[in-house]
Amino acid sequence: MSASAAAIAADVRAGTRTARAVVEEHLAAIDAREDEIHAFNLVTADAALARADDLDRRIAAGEDPGPLAGVPVALKDNICTRGVPTTCSSRILDAWRPPYDATVVERLGAAGAVAIGKTNCDEFAMGSSTENSAFGPTRNPLDTSRVPGGSSGGSAAAVAAGFAPLALGSDTGGSIRQPAALCGTVGVKPTYGRVSRYGLVAFGSSLDQIGPLAASVTDAALVLEAIGGHDPRDSTSIPEPSPDLTGVLGGGVDGLRIGIIDELMGEGVEGIAADVKARVEEAAAALSAAGAAVEHVSVPSTVYGLSAYYLVAPAEASSNLARFDGVRFGLRVDADTAAAMNTATRTAGFGDEVKRRIMLGTYALSAGYYDAYYGKSQKVRTLIQEDFGRAYETYDLLLSPTAPTTAFPLGDKTGDPMLMYLNDVCTIPSNLAGHPSMSVPFGTGDDGLPIGVQVLAPALDEATMFRAAAVLEEAAP
Amino acid sequence: MNSPETPRLTRDDVAHVANLARLTLTDDELDAFTGQLADVLDHAADLEALDLDGVAPMANPFPLVNVLRTDTPVDHDVRDEVLAAAPSIEDEQFRVPPVLGEAP
């Protein structure tokens, strides 16, 4: 893997390396392996080089472009980029060019970063393997017979393959953390509202958060500092400044109280592999050795997260995706009436997983079933948030696996949606509660593939979460 | 959730929601989706065991308040870009087939 984002930015700001050289080096890495990996839907090579030249001119003129000067960043293809196709890996948005940049794109630009391309994902971020992309799957750079996870699988693969030191993903039920775990990178889901959703194509609006994927905890911290903070264009944006993370990374965990969630270690949810549990216990021991008081804790309602999520998220998706009607943007399949055109367009434009979730959500919201499904799952969200609240009265942080297993073979779970959904069992509770959590690589499984440990924190306490992540990174085998 | 008030999802239910969601399914798709969606709802039957009386539903992780900004006009100047992205336009408006046709 090439140099870290922090090292690149330091060199570019100091003038010892040009942004152009950095971008060329990463484009060469993409050329060498992209055919095999398919991390990107689009590589914006010309725009990236032009942008690098502009940065180099500014640096030559004595300007400082910012903390991410010259660092290539890969953007998940559900994040709007002005004039640059943004497809959500769906036929229904094939070749759509947004008329504006997402806030996170503006902020990365203001920090000096260079957008290098749009990454493949599960269609509309619905999936856990990137096999639901209309443009074909992404492969795991560490073993191309395996999936990279999903839905931000292209972003995780881009970082793991050295195509870009940094990437942005979106996380509705684990879509940043799970692929990060399966590709051996760091992945962060910030507190709900910490990062603006303006310009993120909506899936589950009360759950969606944009966050970083990076090769190191420091690099992830640099990105979150750059993209976080209040945005008046997102009404759910928390009116707080971006947290200082790089300044506290070395703070350690001495004196912190950390709880391992029993239910997510297999004493509640099923399917957590023995090697995954072993790595989490070793991570806990490392935190303990660094001075934290670590013990097991029960957070009982986390067991119900998966069921609640697969009612809440599809319900919100069915509403959000009503906008894809063939009228204002994207695909249109003509028909004699407007309603027939809507139906023909949606039938041709959406893939099977998107149709499944739209129908599931429509059912959960429909007359006679609203209380039994959507209403009930909203109450379960309250239970989960309350349970976390009780745990955080005693503990500063919680710990769990990120994903139940290491990366699985392509095609292994595509025939059984429920089996695929079980990948999200450890990551979903944080989304339902609105809390931050992150995946940190910690050793490998019996098959030699990476395992991620999930660090969970109460709302707005990314700083403590990153301190523990830095300790785990240092201690990782 | 197979309690008396929530019977197992049927093929007709799926056909109904597909119509509501403006999707057309083939017979084979209808069969496949019915089984798959029923699997998800069966998994969600574990929520039946919970006592949720008196628990407030959560629509958003944090208390929602009205967010008001200063009412300052801004010219986004993207009209041409927006119209250029539409499948069909006429006189700077989105053009659609007749709305008052027969229902699908």
Coordinates of C-alpha atoms in Angstrom, one line a residue:
Chain A
M1 CA 0.0 0.0 0.0
S2 CA 1.3 3.5 -0.8
A3 CA 1.9 6.4 1.6
S4 CA -0.8 7.5 4.1
A5 CA -3.0 10.5 3.4
A6 CA -1.2 12.3 6.3
A7 CA 2.2 11.7 4.8
I8 CA 1.1 12.7 1.3
A9 CA -0.5 15.9 2.5
A10 CA 2.6 16.8 4.6
D11 CA 4.9 16.3 1.5
V12 CA 2.6 18.2 -0.9
R13 CA 2.2 21.1 1.6
A14 CA 6.0 21.2 2.1
G15 CA 6.5 21.3 -1.7
T16 CA 8.7 18.1 -1.6
R17 CA 6.2 16.3 -3.8
T18 CA 3.7 17.5 -6.4
A19 CA 0.0 16.8 -6.3
R20 CA 0.4 15.7 -9.9
A21 CA 2.9 13.1 -9.0
V22 CA 0.7 11.8 -6.3
V23 CA -2.3 11.6 -8.6
E24 CA -0.3 9.9 -11.4
E25 CA 1.0 7.3 -9.0
H26 CA -2.6 6.4 -7.9
L27 CA -3.9 6.4 -11.5
A28 CA -1.1 3.9 -12.4
A29 CA -2.2 1.7 -9.5
I30 CA -5.7 1.8 -10.8
D31 CA -4.6 1.0 -14.3
A32 CA -2.7 -2.0 -13.1
R33 CA -5.5 -3.7 -11.2
E34 CA -8.9 -2.1 -11.8
D35 CA -9.9 -4.6 -14.5
E36 CA -9.6 -7.3 -12.0
I37 CA -11.2 -5.4 -9.0
H38 CA -13.9 -3.1 -10.5
A39 CA -13.8 -0.7 -7.6
F40 CA -14.9 2.2 -9.7
N41 CA -18.0 3.1 -11.8
L42 CA -16.0 6.0 -13.2
V43 CA -12.4 7.2 -12.8
T44 CA -12.1 10.9 -13.3
A45 CA -8.5 10.9 -14.4
D46 CA -8.4 14.2 -16.4
A47 CA -10.3 16.2 -13.8
A48 CA -8.1 14.8 -11.1
L49 CA -4.9 15.8 -13.0
A50 CA -6.2 19.2 -13.7
R51 CA -7.1 19.7 -10.1
A52 CA -3.7 18.5 -9.0
D53 CA -2.0 21.0 -11.4
D54 CA -4.2 23.8 -9.9
L55 CA -3.1 22.7 -6.4
D56 CA 0.6 22.7 -7.4
R57 CA 0.3 26.2 -8.8
R58 CA -1.3 27.4 -5.6
I59 CA 1.4 25.8 -3.5
A60 CA 4.1 27.4 -5.7
A61 CA 2.4 30.7 -5.1
G62 CA 2.7 30.3 -1.4
E63 CA -0.9 29.1 -0.6
D64 CA -1.7 26.2 1.7
P65 CA -4.5 24.2 0.2
G66 CA -5.3 22.5 3.5
P67 CA -4.9 19.3 5.6
L68 CA -5.6 16.9 2.7
A69 CA -3.6 18.8 0.1
G70 CA -3.1 16.6 -3.0
V71 CA -4.6 13.5 -1.4
P72 CA -6.7 11.4 -3.9
V73 CA -10.1 10.4 -2.6
A74 CA -12.6 8.0 -4.0
L75 CA -16.3 8.9 -3.7
K76 CA -19.1 6.4 -3.4
D77 CA -21.3 6.7 -6.4
N78 CA -24.4 7.8 -4.3
I79 CA -22.7 11.1 -3.4
C80 CA -23.5 13.9 -5.8
T81 CA -20.8 15.5 -7.8
R82 CA -21.6 18.4 -10.0
G83 CA -21.6 17.6 -13.7
V84 CA -20.0 14.2 -13.0
P85 CA -22.3 11.1 -13.4
T86 CA -23.7 9.8 -10.1
T87 CA -25.5 6.5 -10.7
C88 CA -26.0 4.8 -7.3
S89 CA -25.0 1.8 -9.3
S90 CA -28.5 1.8 -10.8
R91 CA -29.8 1.7 -14.3
I92 CA -32.5 4.2 -13.3
L93 CA -29.8 6.9 -12.8
D94 CA -27.4 5.8 -15.5
A95 CA -25.5 8.9 -16.8
W96 CA -27.4 11.3 -14.5
R97 CA -25.2 14.4 -13.8
P98 CA -26.2 16.2 -10.6
P99 CA -26.5 20.0 -10.8
Y100 CA -24.7 20.4 -7.4
D101 CA -21.9 19.0 -5.2
A102 CA -22.7 17.2 -1.9
T103 CA -21.5 19.2 1.1
V104 CA -18.9 16.5 1.8
V105 CA -17.5 17.0 -1.7
E106 CA -17.2 20.7 -1.2
R107 CA -15.6 20.3 2.2
L108 CA -13.0 17.7 0.9
G109 CA -12.2 20.1 -1.9
A110 CA -11.8 23.0 0.6
A111 CA -9.3 20.8 2.5
G112 CA -7.2 20.2 -0.6
A113 CA -8.3 16.7 -1.5
V114 CA -8.5 15.5 -5.1
A115 CA -11.6 13.5 -6.2
I116 CA -10.3 10.6 -8.3
G117 CA -13.5 8.7 -9.2
K118 CA -16.9 7.3 -8.2
T119 CA -16.9 3.9 -6.6
N120 CA -19.1 0.9 -7.2
C121 CA -21.7 0.0 -4.6
D122 CA -24.8 -2.1 -4.1
E123 CA -27.7 -0.4 -6.0
F124 CA -28.9 2.5 -3.9
A125 CA -26.6 1.2 -1.1
M126 CA -28.9 -1.8 -0.5
G127 CA -26.7 -4.8 0.1
S128 CA -23.8 -6.3 1.9
S129 CA -21.5 -7.5 -0.9
T130 CA -21.6 -5.0 -3.8
E131 CA -23.1 -7.8 -5.9
N132 CA -26.3 -5.8 -6.2
S133 CA -24.7 -3.2 -8.5
A134 CA -26.3 -2.9 -11.9
F135 CA -22.8 -2.6 -13.3
G136 CA -21.3 -5.9 -12.0
P137 CA -19.7 -6.8 -8.7
T138 CA -16.5 -5.4 -7.1
R139 CA -14.0 -8.0 -6.0
N140 CA -12.0 -8.1 -2.7
P141 CA -8.4 -7.0 -3.5
L142 CA -7.1 -9.4 -0.9
D143 CA -8.8 -12.4 -2.5
T144 CA -10.6 -11.8 -5.8
S145 CA -12.8 -14.9 -5.4
R146 CA -14.4 -13.1 -2.3
V147 CA -16.7 -10.1 -2.0
P148 CA -15.4 -6.8 -0.6
G149 CA -18.6 -6.5 1.5
G150 CA -21.1 -3.7 1.0
S151 CA -22.7 -1.6 0.2
S152 CA -19.6 0.7 0.1
G153 CA -17.6 -2.2 -1.4
G154 CA -16.0 -0.2 -4.1
S155 CA -14.8 2.4 -1.6
A156 CA -13.3 -0.3 0.7
A157 CA -11.7 -2.1 -2.3
A158 CA -10.2 1.2 -3.6
V159 CA -8.5 1.8 -0.3
A160 CA -7.4 -1.8 0.2
A161 CA -6.0 -1.9 -3.4
G162 CA -4.0 1.3 -3.0
F163 CA -6.1 3.1 -5.7
A164 CA -6.8 5.9 -3.2
P165 CA -5.6 6.5 0.3
L166 CA -9.1 7.7 1.3
A167 CA -12.6 7.1 0.3
L168 CA -16.1 8.1 1.4
G169 CA -18.9 5.7 1.9
S170 CA -22.4 5.8 3.3
D171 CA -23.7 3.7 6.2
T172 CA -27.4 3.0 6.7
G173 CA -27.0 -0.4 8.5
G174 CA -23.2 -1.1 8.3
S175 CA -22.4 -0.2 4.7
I176 CA -19.1 1.5 5.7
R177 CA -18.0 -0.6 8.6
Q178 CA -18.7 -4.1 7.2
P179 CA -16.8 -3.6 3.9
A180 CA -14.0 -1.9 5.8
A181 CA -13.8 -5.1 8.0
L182 CA -13.8 -7.4 5.0
C183 CA -11.1 -5.5 3.2
G184 CA -8.9 -4.8 6.2
T185 CA -9.4 -1.0 6.3
V186 CA -10.7 1.5 8.9
G187 CA -14.3 2.5 8.4
V188 CA -16.3 5.1 10.4
K189 CA -20.0 5.7 10.8
P190 CA -20.2 9.1 12.6
T191 CA -23.0 10.1 15.0
Y192 CA -26.3 10.6 13.0
G193 CA -26.3 14.3 12.1
R194 CA -22.5 14.8 12.5
V195 CA -21.9 14.8 8.7
S196 CA -24.2 16.6 6.3
R197 CA -26.4 14.3 4.2
Y198 CA -26.9 17.2 1.6
G199 CA -26.1 15.6 -1.7
L200 CA -26.3 12.0 -0.5
V201 CA -28.9 10.2 -2.5
A202 CA -31.3 9.1 0.3
F203 CA -32.0 5.5 1.2
G204 CA -33.1 5.5 4.9
S205 CA -33.1 9.1 5.9
S206 CA -33.2 8.6 9.6
L207 CA -30.3 6.2 9.5
D208 CA -28.0 7.3 6.6
Q209 CA -24.6 8.8 7.5
I210 CA -21.6 9.5 5.3
G211 CA -18.2 8.6 6.7
P212 CA -14.5 7.8 5.8
L213 CA -12.8 4.6 4.8
A214 CA -9.0 4.8 5.1
A215 CA -5.9 2.7 5.6
S216 CA -5.2 4.1 9.1
V217 CA -7.1 5.6 12.1
T218 CA -5.2 8.9 11.6
D219 CA -6.3 9.2 8.0
A220 CA -9.9 8.4 8.9
A221 CA -9.7 11.1 11.6
L222 CA -8.4 13.7 9.1
V223 CA -11.3 13.0 6.8
L224 CA -14.0 13.2 9.5
E225 CA -12.5 16.5 10.8
A226 CA -12.8 17.8 7.2
I227 CA -16.3 16.7 6.4
G228 CA -18.0 17.0 9.9
G229 CA -19.8 20.0 11.4
H230 CA -23.0 21.8 10.9
D231 CA -24.5 22.4 7.5
P232 CA -27.6 24.6 7.2
R233 CA -28.6 22.6 4.1
D234 CA -29.4 19.5 6.1
S235 CA -32.2 20.0 8.6
T236 CA -30.9 17.0 10.7
S237 CA -27.4 18.3 10.9
I238 CA -26.2 18.7 14.5
P239 CA -25.3 22.4 15.3
E240 CA -21.9 21.5 16.6
P241 CA -18.4 22.1 15.0
S242 CA -16.4 19.2 13.7
P243 CA -14.7 17.4 16.5
D244 CA -10.9 17.5 17.1
L245 CA -9.8 14.0 16.5
T246 CA -6.2 14.1 15.3
G247 CA -5.3 16.1 18.5
V248 CA -6.6 13.4 20.8
L249 CA -5.5 10.2 19.0
G250 CA -2.6 9.7 21.3
G251 CA -4.7 10.0 24.4
G252 CA -4.8 6.3 25.1
V253 CA -7.5 4.3 27.0
D254 CA -6.0 4.4 30.5
G255 CA -8.9 4.6 33.0
L256 CA -11.6 4.1 30.4
R257 CA -14.4 1.5 31.0
I258 CA -15.2 -0.6 28.0
G259 CA -17.9 -3.3 27.7
I260 CA -18.0 -6.2 25.3
I261 CA -21.6 -6.7 24.1
D262 CA -22.5 -10.3 25.0
E263 CA -25.4 -10.5 22.5
L264 CA -23.2 -9.6 19.5
M265 CA -20.6 -12.2 20.6
G266 CA -23.1 -15.0 19.9
E267 CA -25.1 -15.0 23.1
G268 CA -28.1 -13.6 21.4
V269 CA -27.5 -13.3 17.7
E270 CA -26.4 -16.4 15.7
G271 CA -23.7 -16.9 13.2
I272 CA -20.7 -15.1 14.8
A273 CA -17.6 -17.2 13.7
A274 CA -15.2 -18.5 16.3
D275 CA -12.2 -16.8 14.8
V276 CA -14.1 -13.4 14.8
K277 CA -15.0 -13.8 18.5
A278 CA -11.3 -14.7 19.3
R279 CA -10.0 -11.6 17.6
V280 CA -12.5 -9.4 19.6
E281 CA -11.4 -11.0 22.8
E282 CA -7.8 -10.3 21.9
A283 CA -8.6 -6.7 21.1
A284 CA -10.3 -6.4 24.5
A285 CA -7.2 -7.8 26.1
A286 CA -5.1 -5.2 24.2
L287 CA -7.3 -2.4 25.5
S288 CA -7.1 -3.9 29.0
A289 CA -3.3 -4.0 28.7
A290 CA -3.3 -0.3 27.8
G291 CA -5.1 0.5 31.0
A292 CA -8.8 0.2 30.2
A293 CA -11.2 -1.7 32.5
V294 CA -12.8 -4.2 30.1
E295 CA -15.7 -6.5 30.9
H296 CA -18.7 -8.2 29.3
V297 CA -22.0 -6.4 29.3
S298 CA -25.5 -7.3 28.2
V299 CA -27.3 -4.9 25.9
P300 CA -30.4 -7.1 25.5
S301 CA -32.4 -5.3 22.8
T302 CA -29.5 -5.3 20.3
V303 CA -30.8 -8.8 19.4
Y304 CA -33.9 -7.2 17.9
G305 CA -32.0 -4.7 15.7
L306 CA -32.0 -6.8 12.6
S307 CA -35.7 -7.3 12.6
A308 CA -36.5 -3.6 13.3
Y309 CA -34.0 -2.4 10.7
Y310 CA -35.4 -4.5 7.9
L311 CA -38.8 -2.9 8.5
V312 CA -37.7 0.7 9.2
A313 CA -35.0 1.0 6.4
P314 CA -37.3 -0.4 3.6
A315 CA -40.2 1.7 4.8
E316 CA -38.0 4.9 4.4
A317 CA -36.6 3.6 1.2
S318 CA -40.0 3.0 -0.4
S319 CA -40.8 6.6 0.3
N320 CA -37.4 8.0 -0.8
L321 CA -37.3 6.0 -4.0
A322 CA -40.8 7.2 -5.1
R323 CA -38.9 10.1 -6.7
F324 CA -37.6 7.8 -9.4
D325 CA -40.6 8.1 -11.7
G326 CA -39.1 8.9 -15.1
V327 CA -40.2 12.5 -15.0
R328 CA -37.4 14.8 -13.9
F329 CA -34.1 12.8 -14.3
G330 CA -32.6 9.5 -15.2
L331 CA -34.2 6.7 -17.2
R332 CA -37.7 6.9 -18.8
V333 CA -39.5 4.0 -20.5
D334 CA -42.2 5.6 -22.6
A335 CA -45.9 4.5 -22.3
D336 CA -49.3 5.8 -23.2
T337 CA -50.1 7.3 -19.8
A338 CA -48.0 9.0 -17.1
A339 CA -48.8 6.2 -14.6
A340 CA -47.9 3.5 -17.1
M341 CA -44.7 5.3 -17.9
N342 CA -43.9 5.5 -14.1
T343 CA -44.4 1.8 -13.8
A344 CA -42.5 0.8 -17.0
T345 CA -39.6 3.0 -15.9
R346 CA -39.3 1.7 -12.4
T347 CA -39.8 -1.9 -13.5
A348 CA -36.9 -1.6 -16.0
G349 CA -34.7 0.7 -13.9
F350 CA -34.6 -1.0 -10.5
G351 CA -32.8 -4.3 -9.7
D352 CA -34.3 -7.1 -7.7
E353 CA -32.9 -6.1 -4.3
V354 CA -34.2 -2.5 -4.7
K355 CA -37.6 -3.9 -5.7
R356 CA -37.6 -6.2 -2.7
R357 CA -37.0 -3.4 -0.3
I358 CA -39.5 -1.0 -1.9
M359 CA -42.2 -3.7 -1.7
L360 CA -41.3 -4.7 1.8
G361 CA -41.4 -1.1 2.9
T362 CA -44.6 -0.4 1.1
Y363 CA -46.1 -3.4 2.8
A364 CA -44.8 -2.3 6.3
L365 CA -46.4 1.1 5.7
S366 CA -49.7 0.0 4.2
A367 CA -53.1 0.2 5.7
G368 CA -53.7 -2.5 8.3
Y369 CA -50.0 -3.3 8.7
Y370 CA -48.5 0.0 9.8
D371 CA -48.9 -0.6 13.5
A372 CA -47.8 -4.2 13.4
Y373 CA -44.6 -3.5 11.4
Y374 CA -43.4 0.1 11.0
G375 CA -44.9 1.3 14.2
K376 CA -43.6 -1.6 16.2
S377 CA -40.1 -1.3 14.8
Q378 CA -40.0 2.4 15.6
K379 CA -40.7 1.5 19.3
V380 CA -37.9 -1.1 19.2
R381 CA -35.6 1.7 18.1
T382 CA -36.5 3.5 21.3
L383 CA -35.7 0.3 23.3
I384 CA -32.3 -0.1 21.7
Q385 CA -31.4 3.6 22.3
E386 CA -32.5 3.2 26.0
D387 CA -30.5 0.0 26.4
F388 CA -27.4 1.7 25.0
G389 CA -28.0 4.6 27.3
R390 CA -28.0 2.3 30.3
A391 CA -24.8 0.7 29.2
Y392 CA -23.1 4.1 28.7
E393 CA -24.0 5.0 32.3
T394 CA -21.3 2.4 33.2
Y395 CA -19.1 2.2 30.2
D396 CA -17.3 4.9 28.0
L397 CA -17.2 2.6 25.0
L398 CA -18.6 -0.7 23.8
L399 CA -16.9 -3.4 21.7
S400 CA -18.2 -6.1 19.3
P401 CA -17.4 -7.8 16.1
T402 CA -18.0 -5.7 13.0
A403 CA -19.1 -8.6 10.7
P404 CA -20.0 -12.2 11.6
T405 CA -17.4 -13.7 9.3
T406 CA -14.5 -12.8 7.1
A407 CA -15.1 -12.0 3.4
F408 CA -17.3 -14.7 1.8
P409 CA -17.1 -16.0 -1.8
L410 CA -19.0 -14.2 -4.6
G411 CA -22.4 -15.8 -5.2
D412 CA -22.5 -17.4 -1.8
K413 CA -25.5 -15.5 -0.5
T414 CA -27.1 -13.9 -3.5
G415 CA -29.8 -16.6 -3.6
D416 CA -31.0 -15.9 -0.1
P417 CA -31.7 -12.3 0.8
M418 CA -32.3 -13.1 4.5
L419 CA -28.9 -14.8 4.7
M420 CA -27.3 -11.7 3.2
Y421 CA -29.1 -9.4 5.7
L422 CA -27.5 -11.3 8.6
N423 CA -24.2 -9.7 7.7
D424 CA -25.5 -6.5 9.3
V425 CA -26.5 -7.9 12.6
C426 CA -23.6 -6.3 14.6
T427 CA -23.6 -2.9 12.8
I428 CA -27.3 -2.2 12.7
P429 CA -27.8 -1.3 16.4
S430 CA -25.6 1.9 16.1
N431 CA -27.6 3.1 13.1
L432 CA -31.0 2.6 14.9
A433 CA -29.7 4.4 18.0
G434 CA -27.9 7.2 16.0
H435 CA -24.6 6.5 17.7
P436 CA -21.1 6.5 16.2
S437 CA -19.1 3.4 15.7
M438 CA -16.1 2.3 13.7
S439 CA -14.4 -0.8 12.4
V440 CA -10.7 -1.3 13.0
P441 CA -8.7 -4.1 11.4
F442 CA -7.5 -6.6 14.1
G443 CA -5.8 -9.7 12.8
T444 CA -7.0 -12.3 10.4
G445 CA -9.3 -15.3 10.4
D446 CA -8.5 -18.9 9.9
D447 CA -8.6 -18.3 6.1
G448 CA -6.0 -15.5 6.4
L449 CA -8.5 -12.7 5.6
P450 CA -8.9 -9.6 7.7
I451 CA -11.2 -9.3 10.7
G452 CA -12.6 -6.0 12.0
V453 CA -13.4 -5.1 15.6
Q454 CA -16.2 -2.6 16.1
V455 CA -15.8 0.2 18.6
L456 CA -19.1 1.8 19.6
A457 CA -19.5 5.2 21.4
P458 CA -22.4 7.3 22.7
A459 CA -23.7 10.1 20.5
L460 CA -21.1 12.8 19.7
D461 CA -18.2 11.0 21.4
E462 CA -16.2 10.2 18.3
A463 CA -13.1 11.5 20.1
T464 CA -13.0 8.7 22.8
M465 CA -13.9 6.2 20.1
F466 CA -10.9 7.2 18.0
R467 CA -8.6 7.0 21.0
A468 CA -9.5 3.4 21.5
A469 CA -9.2 2.8 17.7
A470 CA -5.7 4.2 17.8
V471 CA -4.7 1.8 20.6
L472 CA -6.2 -1.2 18.7
E473 CA -4.4 -0.2 15.5
E474 CA -1.1 -0.1 17.4
A475 CA -1.7 -3.4 19.1
A476 CA -3.1 -5.3 16.1
P477 CA -1.3 -8.5 15.3
Chain B
M1 CA -45.2 -11.8 13.0
N2 CA -47.7 -14.5 12.5
S3 CA -50.2 -13.4 15.2
P4 CA -53.9 -13.5 14.3
E5 CA -53.9 -9.8 13.3
T6 CA -50.8 -10.3 11.0
P7 CA -51.3 -13.3 8.7
R8 CA -48.4 -14.6 6.6
L9 CA -47.7 -12.6 3.5
T10 CA -49.5 -14.0 0.4
R11 CA -48.9 -13.8 -3.3
D12 CA -51.9 -11.4 -3.6
D13 CA -50.3 -9.1 -1.0
V14 CA -47.1 -8.9 -3.0
A15 CA -49.1 -8.2 -6.2
H16 CA -51.0 -5.5 -4.3
V17 CA -47.8 -3.7 -3.0
A18 CA -46.1 -4.0 -6.3
N19 CA -49.0 -2.1 -7.9
L20 CA -48.9 0.5 -5.1
A21 CA -45.1 0.9 -5.7
R22 CA -45.6 1.1 -9.5
L23 CA -43.7 -2.1 -10.3
T24 CA -44.8 -4.9 -12.7
L25 CA -43.8 -8.4 -11.7
T26 CA -43.8 -11.6 -13.8
D27 CA -45.4 -14.7 -12.4
D28 CA -42.0 -16.1 -11.6
E29 CA -40.9 -12.9 -9.9
L30 CA -44.1 -12.9 -7.9
D31 CA -43.4 -16.4 -6.6
A32 CA -39.8 -15.6 -5.7
F33 CA -40.5 -12.3 -4.0
T34 CA -43.4 -13.7 -2.0
G35 CA -41.1 -16.3 -0.4
Q36 CA -38.3 -13.9 0.2
L37 CA -40.4 -11.2 1.7
A38 CA -42.2 -13.7 3.9
D39 CA -38.8 -14.9 5.1
V40 CA -38.0 -11.3 6.3
L41 CA -41.3 -10.9 8.0
D42 CA -41.0 -14.3 9.6
H43 CA -37.6 -13.2 11.0
A44 CA -39.3 -10.1 12.3
A45 CA -41.8 -12.2 14.3
D46 CA -39.3 -12.1 17.1
L47 CA -40.5 -8.6 17.8
E48 CA -43.9 -10.2 18.9
A49 CA -42.3 -11.3 22.1
L50 CA -41.5 -7.7 23.2
D51 CA -43.8 -5.7 25.5
L52 CA -43.9 -2.4 23.8
D53 CA -46.9 -0.9 25.7
G54 CA -46.0 2.7 26.6
V55 CA -42.8 2.8 24.6
A56 CA -42.7 5.9 22.4
P57 CA -42.0 5.3 18.7
M58 CA -38.7 6.8 17.4
A59 CA -38.7 8.4 13.9
N60 CA -35.3 10.0 14.3
P61 CA -32.5 9.3 16.7
F62 CA -32.5 12.8 18.2
P63 CA -35.4 15.0 19.2
L64 CA -36.7 16.8 16.1
V65 CA -37.3 20.5 16.1
N66 CA -38.2 22.8 13.4
V67 CA -35.1 24.2 11.8
L68 CA -35.5 27.6 10.3
R69 CA -32.9 29.5 8.4
T70 CA -32.9 33.2 7.4
D71 CA -35.2 33.7 4.4
T72 CA -32.5 34.9 2.0
P73 CA -33.1 34.5 -1.7
V74 CA -30.3 32.6 -3.4
D75 CA -29.9 32.2 -7.2
H76 CA -28.7 28.6 -7.6
D77 CA -28.5 29.2 -11.4
V78 CA -29.0 25.5 -12.3
R79 CA -32.2 25.7 -14.3
D80 CA -30.5 24.7 -17.5
E81 CA -28.6 21.9 -15.9
V82 CA -31.8 20.5 -14.2
L83 CA -33.8 20.7 -17.5
A84 CA -30.9 19.1 -19.4
A85 CA -31.1 16.1 -17.1
A86 CA -34.8 15.5 -17.7
P87 CA -35.9 12.7 -20.1
S88 CA -38.3 15.1 -22.0
I89 CA -38.9 18.8 -21.7
E90 CA -41.1 21.4 -23.5
D91 CA -41.1 25.2 -23.0
E92 CA -38.8 24.8 -19.9
Q93 CA -41.2 22.3 -18.3
F94 CA -41.0 18.5 -17.7
R95 CA -43.1 16.8 -20.4
V96 CA -45.0 13.6 -19.5
P97 CA -47.5 11.4 -21.2
P98 CA -51.2 12.1 -20.6
V99 CA -52.0 11.9 -16.9
L100 CA -55.8 11.3 -17.3
G101 CA -55.6 8.0 -19.1
E102 CA -56.9 4.7 -17.9
A103 CA -55.4 3.5 -14.6
P104 CA -52.7 0.9 -15.2

